[in-house]
Amino acid sequence: MSARAKPILGGVGAALLLVGGPVLAQQAPAEDPGLAVDEITVSAPRLETPLETFAGSISVVGREEAQRARQGLSLDEQLKGVPGVFTQNRYNFAQDLRISIRGFGARAPFGIRGVQMVQDGIPLTLPDGSAQVDTIALDSISRVEVIRGPSSSLYGNASGGVVSLTTMEGPPTPFAEVETQFGSFGFNKQTLRFGGESGRFNYAGAVSRMEQVGFREHSSSESLRYNTKLRFDLTPTSSAQLIVRGVDSPQAQDPGGLTRQQVNQDREQASQGNLDRNAGEEVREQTVGLVYQNQLAEHHHLRLRGFSVFRDFNNRLPFQGGGQVEFDRTFGGGGALYTFDHPVAGLDNRLMVGIDGGLQRDDRQRFNNLIGGVRGAKTVDQIETVSNVAGFIRDELSVTDRLTVTAGLRYDSITFDLEDEFLADGDQSGDQTLEELSPAVGATYRVSRAFIPFANFSTSFETPTTTEFQRCQGGGFRNIDPEEADNYEVGARGQVLQDVRYSLAYFRIETDDELIGQGCPNQQGRDFFVNAGETVRDGIEASVKAEPLRGLKTDLTYTFSDFQFDEFERGGTAFDGNQLPGTPKHQGHIAVSYRHPVGLFTAFDG
């Protein structure tokens, strides 16, 4: 049995493992990244890279941190110990998790903006820059990597930060594991994990079903999530991997926001507007992806990927005009990545060249949302198509045994096309193409294992999403510009004593045309978006991980964020010097866990 506790949702869980028939002890999870710096590699930079040579801030969450003492309800469980990351809407499944990295993504009224999301090499982020994480089967996650800072030279649009998820692979000995959790407020969850290996075939997966009544009124939800990964080694130097994942959530009620006075009166109540109009959503999504890798020859490696996503979505918002949204989405794409690893002029060098492409098509309608959630007259009917084509190059040169220099450049062309099929208010069809060039350069110098300083300059750009382009009334596009950011960063990481690992970073981000949401008249809960001039973000991020005793692990992080409007005037009012909303100025996290050799464990975090 394992005790699990949450401020709102609590539960207890039990696991049973079947290996080859008989009941055995629970399978030991894969090892977390070791505390020795030179033992850690990261793949979020799109290639396996030693942590000590990565010229930027990156955090790694291993399987034990990701799975142990976690309910598996929301990705915030894996991210809350990462400096520079702030999450909200953890238990409102109709709004999805909001993830902010160094302030990017904080503006999102729902879902994710400004942060690139990837799972097993298949993007969760759409060409328009938006992402939802409701399809992630958290019970299958084995590793989370977070690049903290602008990364458009690697991933293009909406890369103010990167969250890269890796799901588990099958171990040499086949297993099946069943877990059940239950707790307060009608919470119950059942999970099946399985995996194994047979010859050249490796398989792993997880299926989970969750229901809850919810802590607040009108907050019930239920969902079924699944993730399967199948790999076949075609030859000793090539492999093909099939990924199938999805979600079926027939109900996610939205209790809405409360004022401070309402919280003091009854923090369990729902907003009256959300009750009156039955706010909530239903969603179904399936993803199929294929990844092919081949060591073509010595020093030459090729990776190809292709994927398709299908999403059906319906929701009801707490206002009448256009308050019901329905769309059918098709999203597909692929890419190629070629790597040449060979010395240049006697110096170790690795060159990466790649192309990415994606096509998103949303068949979207909006209707009035009447009292009781009854569907009223249609207000919007349009087909939104977003396509993205990109090419990028990145080179890593070991100037000496201690000094590594990295440089990258990426070109993106993104086209938004809108076909208006609701002509009662005129034809508002149109298209817009945005082109961006994103450079990055950085360096690390390994003074010693205890002190590895780094510095970098990186950029990001962020187009408005299809939703943010829209007007308050009717369909069509508004004329707003992409947000562009320049990031200057210095930091250091290293290992001191035998088992203490630390990282420290200072950054300054200068942003032009910051995208800001403003309320739509007579449509509470809906925003339209404008450009806000310039902002400046200064921040410090620090983390310390240690294992003072065998089995006892501690994790401390602190983030300081001073994010301000530098130039922002609207309606004759100047907002220069105001703080950007949605990100705390000070944020800290502490986690302590202990695992006894017999398998019993306890964990605390705050």
Coordinates of C-alpha atoms in Angstrom, one line a residue, residues 36-470:
A36 CA 27.2 12.5 -11.1
V37 CA 27.0 15.2 -13.7
D38 CA 28.8 13.2 -16.4
E39 CA 26.3 10.4 -16.1
I40 CA 23.3 12.5 -17.3
T41 CA 22.3 12.9 -20.9
V42 CA 19.3 14.9 -22.2
S43 CA 17.3 14.5 -25.4
A44 CA 15.1 17.6 -25.3
P45 CA 17.7 19.4 -27.5
R46 CA 16.6 16.9 -30.2
L47 CA 19.7 14.8 -29.8
E48 CA 21.2 12.8 -26.9
T49 CA 23.4 15.5 -25.3
P50 CA 25.6 15.3 -22.2
L51 CA 24.1 17.6 -19.6
E52 CA 27.5 19.2 -18.9
T53 CA 27.8 20.4 -22.5
F54 CA 24.3 21.9 -22.9
A55 CA 24.6 25.7 -22.9
G56 CA 21.3 26.5 -21.2
S57 CA 19.0 25.8 -18.3
I58 CA 17.4 22.3 -18.4
S59 CA 15.8 20.2 -15.7
V60 CA 15.3 16.5 -15.6
V61 CA 12.6 14.6 -13.7
G62 CA 13.2 10.9 -13.5
R63 CA 10.7 8.1 -13.3
E64 CA 10.7 7.8 -9.5
E65 CA 10.0 11.6 -9.2
A66 CA 7.4 11.4 -11.9
Q67 CA 5.5 8.3 -10.6
R68 CA 6.1 7.7 -6.9
A69 CA 3.4 9.1 -4.6
R70 CA 1.6 10.7 -7.5
Q71 CA -2.1 10.5 -8.3
G72 CA -1.4 10.9 -12.0
L73 CA -4.1 13.5 -12.4
S74 CA -2.2 16.4 -13.9
L75 CA 1.2 17.2 -15.3
D76 CA 1.8 19.7 -12.5
E77 CA 2.8 16.8 -10.3
Q78 CA 5.9 16.3 -12.4
L79 CA 6.6 20.0 -13.0
K80 CA 6.1 21.6 -9.6
G81 CA 9.7 21.0 -8.6
V82 CA 11.2 22.6 -11.7
P83 CA 12.5 26.1 -11.2
G84 CA 11.1 28.7 -13.5
V85 CA 7.9 26.7 -14.1
F86 CA 4.5 27.8 -12.7
T87 CA 1.3 25.7 -13.1
Q88 CA -2.4 26.6 -12.6
N89 CA -5.9 25.0 -13.0
R90 CA -4.6 21.7 -11.6
Y91 CA -8.1 20.3 -10.8
N92 CA -10.3 22.1 -13.4
F93 CA -10.3 19.5 -16.1
A94 CA -12.5 21.6 -18.4
Q95 CA -9.8 24.3 -18.5
D96 CA -6.8 22.0 -18.8
L97 CA -3.5 22.7 -17.1
R98 CA -1.9 26.1 -17.7
I99 CA 1.9 25.9 -17.8
S100 CA 4.2 29.0 -17.7
I101 CA 8.0 28.9 -18.2
R102 CA 9.7 32.2 -17.4
G103 CA 6.3 33.9 -18.0
F104 CA 5.7 32.3 -21.4
G105 CA 2.2 30.7 -21.3
A106 CA 0.9 32.8 -18.4
R107 CA -1.6 34.7 -20.6
A108 CA -3.5 31.5 -21.6
P109 CA -7.1 31.6 -20.5
F110 CA -7.1 27.8 -21.0
G111 CA -4.7 25.2 -22.3
I112 CA -1.1 26.0 -23.1
R113 CA 0.4 28.8 -25.1
G114 CA 4.0 29.8 -25.6
V115 CA 5.5 26.5 -24.4
Q116 CA 6.4 23.7 -26.9
M117 CA 5.1 20.3 -25.7
V118 CA 6.6 17.0 -27.1
Q119 CA 5.9 13.4 -26.2
D120 CA 8.2 10.6 -27.5
G121 CA 9.3 12.8 -30.3
I122 CA 5.7 13.5 -31.5
P123 CA 4.5 17.1 -31.0
L124 CA 1.6 18.0 -28.7
T125 CA 1.8 21.6 -29.8
L126 CA -0.1 22.6 -32.9
P127 CA 1.3 24.7 -35.8
D128 CA -0.6 27.7 -34.4
G129 CA 1.2 27.4 -31.1
S130 CA -1.5 26.0 -28.8
A131 CA -1.4 22.7 -27.0
Q132 CA -3.5 20.6 -24.7
V133 CA -2.2 18.0 -22.3
D134 CA -5.4 16.1 -21.7
T135 CA -4.2 13.2 -23.8
I136 CA -1.1 12.4 -21.7
A137 CA -1.3 9.1 -19.9
L138 CA 0.7 10.3 -16.9
D139 CA 1.0 6.7 -15.6
S140 CA 3.3 5.8 -18.5
I141 CA 5.7 8.7 -18.1
S142 CA 9.3 7.7 -17.3
R143 CA 11.2 11.0 -17.8
V144 CA 10.4 14.7 -18.2
E145 CA 12.9 17.2 -19.5
V146 CA 12.3 20.9 -19.4
I147 CA 14.3 23.5 -21.4
R148 CA 13.8 26.7 -19.5
G149 CA 14.0 29.6 -21.9
P150 CA 13.4 30.6 -25.5
S151 CA 14.2 27.7 -27.9
S152 CA 12.7 28.6 -31.3
S153 CA 16.0 27.7 -33.0
L154 CA 15.1 24.1 -32.1
Y155 CA 11.3 23.9 -32.1
G156 CA 10.0 27.0 -33.9
N157 CA 6.7 28.6 -32.9
A158 CA 5.7 29.0 -29.3
S159 CA 9.0 27.8 -27.8
G160 CA 9.4 30.1 -24.8
G161 CA 10.2 26.9 -23.1
V162 CA 10.1 23.2 -24.0
V163 CA 8.6 20.3 -22.1
S164 CA 9.7 16.9 -23.5
L165 CA 8.0 13.8 -22.2
T166 CA 9.3 10.2 -22.6
T167 CA 7.1 7.2 -21.8
M168 CA 8.4 3.9 -20.5
E169 CA 9.8 1.1 -22.6
G170 CA 9.4 -2.6 -21.9
P171 CA 11.9 -4.2 -19.6
P172 CA 13.7 -7.5 -20.5
T173 CA 11.2 -9.4 -18.2
P174 CA 7.6 -8.9 -19.2
F175 CA 5.3 -7.5 -16.6
A176 CA 1.7 -6.4 -16.0
E177 CA 0.8 -4.1 -13.1
V178 CA -2.6 -3.1 -11.8
E179 CA -3.2 -0.1 -9.5
T180 CA -6.3 1.3 -7.9
Q181 CA -6.7 4.6 -6.1
F182 CA -9.7 6.0 -4.2
G183 CA -10.2 9.1 -2.1
S184 CA -12.4 12.0 -1.0
F185 CA -14.9 13.8 -3.2
G186 CA -15.8 10.7 -5.2
F187 CA -12.3 10.2 -6.6
N188 CA -11.4 6.7 -8.0
K189 CA -8.9 5.7 -10.5
Q190 CA -7.8 2.3 -12.0
T191 CA -4.5 1.9 -13.9
L192 CA -3.0 -0.9 -16.0
R193 CA 0.7 -0.8 -16.9
F194 CA 2.4 -3.5 -19.0
G195 CA 5.6 -4.0 -20.9
G196 CA 8.2 -6.5 -22.0
E197 CA 10.7 -7.5 -24.6
S198 CA 10.9 -10.5 -26.9
G199 CA 13.8 -10.8 -29.3
R200 CA 13.8 -7.7 -31.5
F201 CA 10.3 -6.6 -30.3
N202 CA 9.8 -4.2 -27.4
Y203 CA 6.4 -3.1 -26.1
A204 CA 5.0 -1.0 -23.2
G205 CA 1.8 0.8 -22.4
A206 CA -0.6 2.2 -19.8
V207 CA -4.4 2.6 -19.6
S208 CA -6.1 4.5 -16.9
R209 CA -9.7 5.4 -16.1
M210 CA -10.6 8.2 -13.6
E211 CA -13.8 9.5 -12.1
Q212 CA -14.4 12.2 -9.5
V213 CA -17.3 14.2 -8.2
G214 CA -14.9 17.1 -7.3
F215 CA -14.2 19.3 -4.3
R216 CA -16.4 22.1 -5.7
E217 CA -19.9 22.1 -6.9
H218 CA -20.2 21.4 -10.7
S219 CA -16.7 20.0 -11.0
S220 CA -17.3 16.3 -11.9
S221 CA -15.2 14.7 -14.5
E222 CA -14.4 11.3 -16.0
S223 CA -11.8 10.2 -18.5
L224 CA -10.1 7.2 -20.1
R225 CA -6.5 7.7 -21.3
Y226 CA -4.1 5.2 -23.0
N227 CA -0.6 5.2 -24.4
T228 CA 1.1 2.3 -26.2
K229 CA 4.7 2.2 -27.6
L230 CA 5.9 -0.6 -29.8
R231 CA 9.4 -0.8 -31.2
F232 CA 10.9 -3.3 -33.6
D233 CA 14.6 -3.5 -34.3
L234 CA 14.7 -4.0 -38.1
T235 CA 18.5 -4.5 -38.3
P236 CA 21.3 -4.0 -35.8
T237 CA 21.4 -0.4 -36.8
S238 CA 17.8 0.5 -37.5
S239 CA 14.5 0.5 -35.7
A240 CA 10.8 1.5 -36.2
Q241 CA 8.6 2.6 -33.4
L242 CA 4.8 2.9 -33.4
I243 CA 3.1 5.2 -30.9
V244 CA -0.7 5.1 -30.2
R245 CA -2.2 7.4 -27.6
G246 CA -5.5 9.0 -26.9
V247 CA -8.2 10.2 -24.5
D248 CA -12.0 9.9 -24.2
S249 CA -13.4 12.4 -21.7
P250 CA -17.2 12.5 -22.0
Q251 CA -17.6 14.9 -19.1
A252 CA -15.5 17.7 -17.5
Q253 CA -17.6 20.3 -15.7
D254 CA -16.3 23.8 -15.2
P255 CA -17.1 25.4 -11.8
G256 CA -15.6 28.8 -12.9
G257 CA -13.7 31.4 -10.9
L258 CA -14.8 33.0 -7.6
T259 CA -14.2 36.4 -6.0
R260 CA -12.4 36.6 -2.7
Q261 CA -15.7 37.4 -1.0
Q262 CA -17.3 34.3 -2.6
V263 CA -14.4 32.1 -1.4
N264 CA -14.8 33.4 2.2
Q265 CA -18.5 32.7 2.0
D266 CA -18.3 29.1 0.5
R267 CA -15.2 28.0 -1.2
E268 CA -16.9 24.9 -2.6
Q269 CA -19.5 26.8 -4.6
A270 CA -19.5 27.2 -8.3
S271 CA -19.8 30.5 -10.2
Q272 CA -23.5 31.2 -10.8
G273 CA -22.9 31.8 -14.5
N274 CA -21.2 28.5 -14.9
L275 CA -24.2 26.8 -13.2
D276 CA -26.8 28.7 -15.3
R277 CA -25.2 27.8 -18.6
N278 CA -23.9 24.3 -17.6
A279 CA -20.2 25.2 -18.4
G280 CA -18.0 22.2 -19.3
E281 CA -16.6 20.2 -22.1
E282 CA -16.4 16.8 -23.9
V283 CA -13.3 15.8 -25.8
R284 CA -12.1 12.7 -27.7
E285 CA -8.7 12.5 -29.3
Q286 CA -6.4 9.9 -30.9
T287 CA -2.8 10.1 -32.1
V288 CA -0.8 7.7 -34.2
G289 CA 2.9 8.3 -34.7
L290 CA 5.8 6.4 -36.4
V291 CA 9.5 7.1 -35.7
Y292 CA 12.2 5.4 -37.8
Q293 CA 15.9 5.6 -36.9
N294 CA 18.9 4.3 -38.9
Q295 CA 22.6 4.5 -38.4
L296 CA 23.3 4.9 -42.1
A297 CA 27.1 4.5 -41.7
E298 CA 29.7 5.4 -39.2
H299 CA 29.2 9.1 -38.2
H300 CA 25.9 9.3 -40.1
H301 CA 22.5 9.0 -38.4
L302 CA 18.9 9.5 -39.8
R303 CA 15.7 9.9 -37.9
L304 CA 12.3 10.2 -39.6
R305 CA 8.9 10.8 -38.0
G306 CA 5.3 11.1 -39.1
F307 CA 2.1 11.4 -37.1
S308 CA -1.7 12.1 -37.4
V309 CA -4.1 13.5 -34.7
F310 CA -7.9 13.5 -34.7
R311 CA -9.8 15.6 -32.1
D312 CA -13.5 16.1 -31.5
F313 CA -14.3 18.9 -29.1
N314 CA -17.4 20.5 -27.6
N315 CA -17.7 23.0 -24.8
R316 CA -20.1 25.4 -23.1
L317 CA -18.8 28.7 -21.8
P318 CA -20.5 30.8 -19.1
F319 CA -21.8 33.4 -21.5
Q320 CA -24.5 33.5 -24.2
G321 CA -23.0 35.1 -27.3
G322 CA -21.0 32.4 -29.1
G323 CA -20.7 30.5 -25.8
Q324 CA -20.8 27.1 -27.3
V325 CA -17.8 25.9 -29.3
E326 CA -17.6 22.8 -31.5
F327 CA -14.8 21.7 -33.8
D328 CA -13.4 18.7 -35.5
R329 CA -9.6 18.9 -35.8
T330 CA -7.2 17.0 -38.0
F331 CA -3.5 17.6 -37.4
G332 CA -0.7 15.8 -39.2
G333 CA 2.9 16.2 -40.1
G334 CA 6.4 14.8 -40.0
G335 CA 10.1 15.6 -40.1
A336 CA 13.6 14.4 -40.8
L337 CA 16.7 14.8 -38.8
Y338 CA 20.2 14.1 -40.1
T339 CA 23.3 14.0 -37.8
F340 CA 26.9 14.0 -38.8
D341 CA 29.3 13.2 -36.0
H342 CA 32.9 13.6 -37.0
P343 CA 36.0 15.7 -36.0
V344 CA 36.6 18.9 -37.9
A345 CA 40.3 20.1 -38.0
G346 CA 41.0 17.6 -35.2
L347 CA 38.2 19.0 -33.0
D348 CA 35.1 16.9 -32.0
N349 CA 32.1 18.2 -33.9
R350 CA 28.5 17.3 -34.3
L351 CA 26.3 18.7 -37.0
M352 CA 22.5 18.4 -37.0
V353 CA 20.3 19.4 -40.0
G354 CA 16.5 18.9 -40.1
I355 CA 13.2 19.8 -41.5
D356 CA 9.7 19.9 -39.9
G357 CA 6.3 20.3 -41.4
G358 CA 2.7 20.3 -40.0
L359 CA -0.8 20.9 -41.1
Q360 CA -3.7 21.7 -38.8
R361 CA -7.3 21.9 -40.0
D362 CA -10.2 22.9 -37.6
D363 CA -13.8 22.8 -38.8
R364 CA -15.1 25.2 -36.1
Q365 CA -18.6 26.4 -35.2
R366 CA -19.8 28.7 -32.4
F367 CA -23.4 28.9 -31.1
N368 CA -25.2 31.0 -28.5
N369 CA -25.2 29.2 -25.1
L370 CA -28.6 29.6 -23.5
I371 CA -29.7 29.0 -20.0
G372 CA -29.3 25.4 -19.0
G373 CA -26.6 24.9 -21.6
V374 CA -29.2 24.8 -24.4
R375 CA -27.7 25.4 -27.9
G376 CA -28.9 28.6 -29.5
A377 CA -28.4 30.2 -32.9
K378 CA -25.1 29.7 -34.8
T379 CA -22.8 32.7 -34.7
V380 CA -19.6 31.4 -36.4
D381 CA -19.0 28.7 -39.0
Q382 CA -15.5 28.6 -40.5
I383 CA -12.6 26.3 -41.5
E384 CA -9.3 27.3 -40.1
T385 CA -6.1 25.9 -41.7
V386 CA -2.6 26.4 -40.3
S387 CA 0.4 25.0 -42.1
N388 CA 4.0 25.2 -41.0
V389 CA 7.2 24.4 -42.9
A390 CA 10.6 24.8 -41.3
G391 CA 14.3 24.0 -41.7
F392 CA 17.0 24.2 -39.1
I393 CA 20.7 23.6 -38.5
R394 CA 22.7 23.3 -35.3
D395 CA 26.4 22.6 -34.7
E396 CA 28.3 21.6 -31.5
L397 CA 32.1 22.1 -31.5
S398 CA 34.4 21.0 -28.8
V399 CA 37.1 23.8 -29.0
T400 CA 39.0 22.1 -26.2
D401 CA 38.4 19.3 -23.8
R402 CA 36.7 21.8 -21.5
L403 CA 35.1 24.3 -23.9
T404 CA 32.0 23.5 -26.1
V405 CA 30.4 26.0 -28.4
T406 CA 27.0 25.6 -29.9
A407 CA 25.2 27.6 -32.6
G408 CA 21.9 27.1 -34.3
L409 CA 19.5 28.7 -36.8
R410 CA 16.0 27.9 -37.8
Y411 CA 13.6 29.3 -40.5
D412 CA 9.8 29.0 -40.1
S413 CA 7.0 29.9 -42.5
I414 CA 3.5 29.7 -40.9
T415 CA 0.4 30.3 -43.0
F416 CA -3.1 30.9 -41.4
D417 CA -6.0 30.5 -43.8
L418 CA -9.7 31.1 -42.8
E419 CA -12.6 30.1 -45.0
D420 CA -15.8 31.7 -43.7
E421 CA -18.9 29.6 -44.2
F422 CA -21.2 31.8 -42.1
L423 CA -22.1 34.7 -44.4
A424 CA -24.9 36.3 -42.5
D425 CA -22.4 38.9 -41.2
G426 CA -20.4 39.1 -44.5
D427 CA -17.5 37.1 -45.9
Q428 CA -14.6 37.3 -43.5
S429 CA -12.3 34.8 -45.2
G430 CA -8.7 35.6 -45.3
D431 CA -5.1 34.4 -45.0
Q432 CA -1.9 35.5 -43.4
T433 CA 1.7 34.2 -43.7
L434 CA 4.3 34.8 -41.0
E435 CA 8.0 34.1 -41.4
E436 CA 10.6 34.0 -38.7
L437 CA 14.3 33.4 -38.5
S438 CA 15.5 32.2 -35.0
P439 CA 19.2 32.1 -34.1
A440 CA 20.9 30.8 -30.9
V441 CA 24.4 30.6 -29.7
G442 CA 25.9 29.3 -26.4
A443 CA 29.0 27.9 -24.7
T444 CA 29.9 25.8 -21.7
Y445 CA 33.3 25.6 -20.0
R446 CA 34.0 22.6 -17.6
V447 CA 36.3 24.1 -15.0
S448 CA 35.7 21.0 -12.8
R449 CA 33.0 18.6 -12.0
A450 CA 31.9 21.1 -9.3
F451 CA 31.7 24.1 -11.5
I452 CA 30.5 24.2 -15.1
P453 CA 29.5 27.7 -16.1
F454 CA 27.5 28.4 -19.3
A455 CA 26.1 31.3 -21.2
N456 CA 23.8 31.7 -24.2
F457 CA 21.8 34.0 -26.4
S458 CA 18.5 32.5 -27.7
T459 CA 15.3 33.7 -29.3
S460 CA 11.7 32.7 -29.5
F461 CA 8.7 33.9 -31.5
E462 CA 5.0 33.2 -30.8
T463 CA 2.2 33.7 -33.3
P464 CA -1.4 34.3 -32.1
T465 CA -3.3 31.0 -32.1
T466 CA -6.4 30.6 -34.3
T467 CA -8.5 31.4 -31.2
E468 CA -6.5 34.5 -30.4
F469 CA -6.7 35.9 -33.9
Q470 CA -10.5 36.0 -33.6

